[in-house]
Amino acid sequence: MQPDEKSAREAIVEAVRFLEEEGLNHGSAGNVSVRFGDGALITPAGGRSSWLTADEIVHISLDGTVRGPGKPSSEWRFHTGILRSRPEAEAVVHTHADCCVALSCLRKPIPPFHYMIASFGGNEIPCSRYQPFGSSGLADVALEAIEGHLACLLANHGMIAMGRSLQHALDLTVKLETLARQYILACQIGEPVLLDEQELRDVHSRYGTYGAAAMPR
């Protein structure tokens, strides 16, 4: 195993542990992938942070052909689909984070109640149509929902975030779950006041001018 592959595999294992420690995934829920050469490295089916090692990360092509030992996550289709169709994506994170799951069960997008919604590439966080887990149909609706965005909800399921690096995808995952929780809290008090079109244009302009890294978090 080359040093770069070893470090990529170890980074995925650490990401899985981080998601578990932060309460964003539990047990074998969720999965993580990283672009590697002309393919991807992805967590195995049923992977758990308690036993997952770098050797158990699965190497697959972007058409889903397994390169070496192991069985990839059942959700490999939307991981490879995103990496195929979004050349800017270097990593994909999928979780069953509680607040994202709760909102995904409404099958509605998260509206622009907070300016940080715009940091995901649009004026809302989309929610996909429903399809069964592990299906090609789920991959299709996931790609449809995330188009033009860095994240989306999966109806009655969870969330996906893609990033320019694994760390970026993890940061977006944490941010999205935080926004989902804040939106739920706001809705418990009353009806949130949403940013209007002009306010959203201003936010997008500020993100575009200063870059996400320079914006308040």
Tab-separated table of C-alpha atoms in Angstrom:
chain	number	residue	atom	x	y	z
A	1	MET	CA	0.000	0.000	0.000
A	2	GLN	CA	1.427	3.372	-1.049
A	3	PRO	CA	1.811	6.076	1.658
A	4	ASP	CA	-0.864	8.301	0.092
A	5	GLU	CA	-3.397	5.464	0.028
A	6	LYS	CA	-2.555	4.518	3.612
A	7	SER	CA	-3.035	8.099	4.812
A	8	ALA	CA	-6.343	8.419	2.899
A	9	ARG	CA	-7.637	5.211	4.447
A	10	GLU	CA	-6.588	6.342	7.923
A	11	ALA	CA	-8.290	9.713	7.390
A	12	ILE	CA	-11.568	7.948	6.576
A	13	VAL	CA	-11.310	5.828	9.726
A	14	GLU	CA	-10.713	8.974	11.789
A	15	ALA	CA	-13.687	10.657	10.107
A	16	VAL	CA	-15.961	7.738	11.034
A	17	ARG	CA	-14.787	7.958	14.634
A	18	PHE	CA	-15.305	11.724	14.674
A	19	LEU	CA	-18.872	11.390	13.416
A	20	GLU	CA	-19.629	8.817	16.120
A	21	GLU	CA	-18.023	10.902	18.880
A	22	GLU	CA	-19.985	13.978	17.800
A	23	GLY	CA	-23.261	12.037	17.814
A	24	LEU	CA	-23.759	12.526	14.072
A	25	ASN	CA	-23.823	8.781	13.406
A	26	HIS	CA	-24.451	5.762	15.595
A	27	GLY	CA	-23.512	2.128	15.104
A	28	SER	CA	-23.199	1.244	11.428
A	29	ALA	CA	-25.272	4.213	10.176
A	30	GLY	CA	-23.773	6.538	7.592
A	31	ASN	CA	-20.742	6.273	5.336
A	32	VAL	CA	-17.749	8.232	4.078
A	33	SER	CA	-15.866	8.268	0.777
A	34	VAL	CA	-12.800	10.043	-0.624
A	35	ARG	CA	-11.754	10.402	-4.252
A	36	PHE	CA	-8.620	8.360	-4.897
A	37	GLY	CA	-7.004	8.396	-8.322
A	38	ASP	CA	-9.659	7.476	-10.867
A	39	GLY	CA	-11.774	5.768	-8.208
A	40	ALA	CA	-12.700	6.151	-4.557
A	41	LEU	CA	-12.041	4.781	-1.099
A	42	ILE	CA	-15.229	4.134	0.870
A	43	THR	CA	-16.294	2.692	4.197
A	44	PRO	CA	-17.324	-0.977	4.109
A	45	ALA	CA	-20.850	-2.295	4.470
A	46	GLY	CA	-21.777	-2.350	8.159
A	47	GLY	CA	-18.630	-0.447	9.143
A	48	ARG	CA	-18.511	0.618	12.807
A	49	SER	CA	-16.094	3.003	14.466
A	50	SER	CA	-15.439	0.456	17.236
A	51	TRP	CA	-13.654	-1.967	14.904
A	52	LEU	CA	-13.018	-0.198	11.602
A	53	THR	CA	-9.375	-0.174	10.450
A	54	ALA	CA	-7.610	1.319	7.447
A	55	ASP	CA	-7.280	-2.123	5.840
A	56	GLU	CA	-11.084	-2.516	5.803
A	57	ILE	CA	-11.719	0.613	3.729
A	58	VAL	CA	-12.820	-0.515	0.259
A	59	HIS	CA	-11.280	0.667	-3.023
A	60	ILE	CA	-13.814	0.972	-5.837
A	61	SER	CA	-13.968	2.460	-9.311
A	62	LEU	CA	-16.477	5.218	-10.022
A	63	ASP	CA	-18.698	2.677	-11.762
A	64	GLY	CA	-18.802	0.637	-8.540
A	65	THR	CA	-16.351	-2.112	-9.457
A	66	VAL	CA	-14.582	-3.315	-6.304
A	67	ARG	CA	-10.809	-3.178	-6.557
A	68	GLY	CA	-9.519	-5.552	-3.931
A	69	PRO	CA	-11.041	-7.125	-0.822
A	70	GLY	CA	-14.142	-6.014	1.044
A	71	LYS	CA	-17.720	-5.027	0.330
A	72	PRO	CA	-18.474	-1.312	-0.048
A	73	SER	CA	-21.220	0.534	1.794
A	74	SER	CA	-24.676	-0.126	0.404
A	75	GLU	CA	-24.799	3.580	-0.491
A	76	TRP	CA	-21.785	3.454	-2.818
A	77	ARG	CA	-24.023	4.472	-5.729
A	78	PHE	CA	-24.645	8.042	-4.598
A	79	HIS	CA	-21.032	8.411	-3.441
A	80	THR	CA	-19.637	7.422	-6.833
A	81	GLY	CA	-22.390	9.331	-8.620
A	82	ILE	CA	-21.447	12.567	-6.862
A	83	LEU	CA	-17.724	12.018	-7.429
A	84	ARG	CA	-18.406	11.285	-11.119
A	85	SER	CA	-20.687	14.236	-11.776
A	86	ARG	CA	-19.071	16.843	-9.511
A	87	PRO	CA	-15.343	17.096	-10.324
A	88	GLU	CA	-14.904	19.658	-7.547
A	89	ALA	CA	-15.939	17.070	-4.940
A	90	GLU	CA	-13.082	15.236	-3.244
A	91	ALA	CA	-15.092	13.648	-0.429
A	92	VAL	CA	-18.680	12.714	0.434
A	93	VAL	CA	-20.124	12.276	3.926
A	94	HIS	CA	-23.513	10.712	4.652
A	95	THR	CA	-24.986	10.698	8.168
A	96	HIS	CA	-28.172	9.963	10.054
A	97	ALA	CA	-27.704	13.009	12.286
A	98	ASP	CA	-30.802	13.453	14.450
A	99	CYS	CA	-31.993	16.922	13.438
A	100	CYS	CA	-31.308	16.370	9.749
A	101	VAL	CA	-33.254	13.106	9.937
A	102	ALA	CA	-36.145	14.832	11.726
A	103	LEU	CA	-36.395	17.510	9.034
A	104	SER	CA	-35.928	14.988	6.219
A	105	CYS	CA	-39.067	13.250	7.454
A	106	LEU	CA	-41.014	16.402	6.537
A	107	ARG	CA	-39.740	16.024	2.957
A	108	LYS	CA	-39.245	19.765	2.692
A	109	PRO	CA	-36.123	21.895	2.123
A	110	ILE	CA	-34.632	23.924	4.960
A	111	PRO	CA	-35.501	27.520	4.022
A	112	PRO	CA	-33.184	30.564	4.386
A	113	PHE	CA	-33.911	31.251	8.049
A	114	HIS	CA	-30.180	31.919	8.615
A	115	TYR	CA	-27.590	33.444	6.290
A	116	MET	CA	-25.342	30.354	6.517
A	117	ILE	CA	-27.830	28.414	4.411
A	118	ALA	CA	-26.294	30.310	1.471
A	119	SER	CA	-22.847	28.824	2.185
A	120	PHE	CA	-24.143	25.514	0.800
A	121	GLY	CA	-24.539	27.001	-2.667
A	122	GLY	CA	-28.172	28.027	-2.906
A	123	ASN	CA	-31.063	29.709	-1.117
A	124	GLU	CA	-32.167	26.594	0.741
A	125	ILE	CA	-30.992	23.112	1.684
A	126	PRO	CA	-32.877	20.833	-0.721
A	127	CYS	CA	-34.592	17.615	0.302
A	128	SER	CA	-34.626	14.709	-2.125
A	129	ARG	CA	-37.609	12.668	-3.119
A	130	TYR	CA	-37.929	9.361	-1.273
A	131	GLN	CA	-36.282	6.172	-2.504
A	132	PRO	CA	-35.264	3.045	-0.537
A	133	PHE	CA	-31.792	2.946	1.014
A	134	GLY	CA	-29.073	1.287	-1.024
A	135	SER	CA	-31.009	1.586	-4.283
A	136	SER	CA	-30.056	3.062	-7.630
A	137	GLY	CA	-33.210	5.154	-7.266
A	138	LEU	CA	-31.794	6.751	-4.116
A	139	ALA	CA	-28.613	7.642	-5.978
A	140	ASP	CA	-30.692	9.263	-8.728
A	141	VAL	CA	-32.746	11.441	-6.377
A	142	ALA	CA	-29.683	12.313	-4.277
A	143	LEU	CA	-27.826	13.598	-7.339
A	144	GLU	CA	-30.931	15.519	-8.378
A	145	ALA	CA	-31.278	17.176	-4.960
A	146	ILE	CA	-27.616	18.067	-4.425
A	147	GLU	CA	-27.152	19.571	-7.886
A	148	GLY	CA	-25.856	23.120	-7.484
A	149	HIS	CA	-25.439	22.625	-3.732
A	150	LEU	CA	-22.879	21.203	-1.330
A	151	ALA	CA	-25.415	19.290	0.747
A	152	CYS	CA	-28.948	17.981	0.793
A	153	LEU	CA	-31.379	16.066	2.932
A	154	LEU	CA	-32.509	12.587	1.915
A	155	ALA	CA	-36.244	12.110	2.470
A	156	ASN	CA	-37.002	9.985	5.537
A	157	HIS	CA	-33.324	9.077	5.775
A	158	GLY	CA	-30.599	11.613	6.574
A	159	MET	CA	-28.196	13.988	4.858
A	160	ILE	CA	-25.282	14.153	2.415
A	161	ALA	CA	-22.463	16.710	2.237
A	162	MET	CA	-19.704	16.912	-0.367
A	163	GLY	CA	-16.516	18.888	0.028
A	164	ARG	CA	-13.285	19.966	-1.630
A	165	SER	CA	-11.540	17.814	0.994
A	166	LEU	CA	-12.615	15.313	3.612
A	167	GLN	CA	-12.221	17.948	6.312
A	168	HIS	CA	-14.386	20.369	4.338
A	169	ALA	CA	-17.118	17.733	3.957
A	170	LEU	CA	-16.967	17.016	7.703
A	171	ASP	CA	-17.158	20.744	8.508
A	172	LEU	CA	-20.231	21.091	6.284
A	173	THR	CA	-21.818	18.064	7.961
A	174	VAL	CA	-21.411	19.645	11.394
A	175	LYS	CA	-22.679	23.006	10.106
A	176	LEU	CA	-25.744	21.459	8.482
A	177	GLU	CA	-26.734	19.540	11.601
A	178	THR	CA	-26.274	22.737	13.650
A	179	LEU	CA	-28.509	24.689	11.260
A	180	ALA	CA	-31.110	21.907	11.293
A	181	ARG	CA	-31.200	22.003	15.089
A	182	GLN	CA	-31.449	25.809	15.134
A	183	TYR	CA	-34.271	25.738	12.596
A	184	ILE	CA	-36.196	23.243	14.722
A	185	LEU	CA	-35.655	25.435	17.797
A	186	ALA	CA	-36.850	28.548	15.949
A	187	CYS	CA	-39.969	26.726	14.732
A	188	GLN	CA	-40.793	25.760	18.308
A	189	ILE	CA	-40.956	29.446	19.250
A	190	GLY	CA	-42.817	30.688	16.205
A	191	GLU	CA	-42.532	31.044	12.452
A	192	PRO	CA	-38.984	32.017	11.457
A	193	VAL	CA	-38.582	35.189	9.382
A	194	LEU	CA	-36.839	34.123	6.182
A	195	LEU	CA	-34.218	36.139	4.326
A	196	ASP	CA	-35.699	37.758	1.241
A	197	GLU	CA	-34.224	37.729	-2.274
A	198	GLN	CA	-32.245	40.954	-1.835
A	199	GLU	CA	-30.842	39.823	1.509
A	200	LEU	CA	-29.841	36.499	-0.031
A	201	ARG	CA	-28.152	38.215	-2.983
A	202	ASP	CA	-26.138	40.266	-0.511
A	203	VAL	CA	-25.107	37.143	1.427
A	204	HIS	CA	-24.049	35.314	-1.749
A	205	SER	CA	-22.084	38.389	-2.813
A	206	ARG	CA	-20.283	38.460	0.519
A	207	TYR	CA	-19.443	34.779	0.316
A	208	GLY	CA	-18.239	35.244	-3.246
A	209	THR	CA	-16.145	38.316	-2.420
A	210	TYR	CA	-14.515	37.145	0.769
A	211	GLY	CA	-14.673	33.363	0.360
A	212	ALA	CA	-16.191	30.889	2.780
A	213	ALA	CA	-12.956	30.644	4.751
A	214	ALA	CA	-13.100	34.350	5.609
A	215	MET	CA	-16.750	34.409	6.547
A	216	PRO	CA	-17.980	34.221	10.154
A	217	ARG	CA	-18.720	30.624	11.124
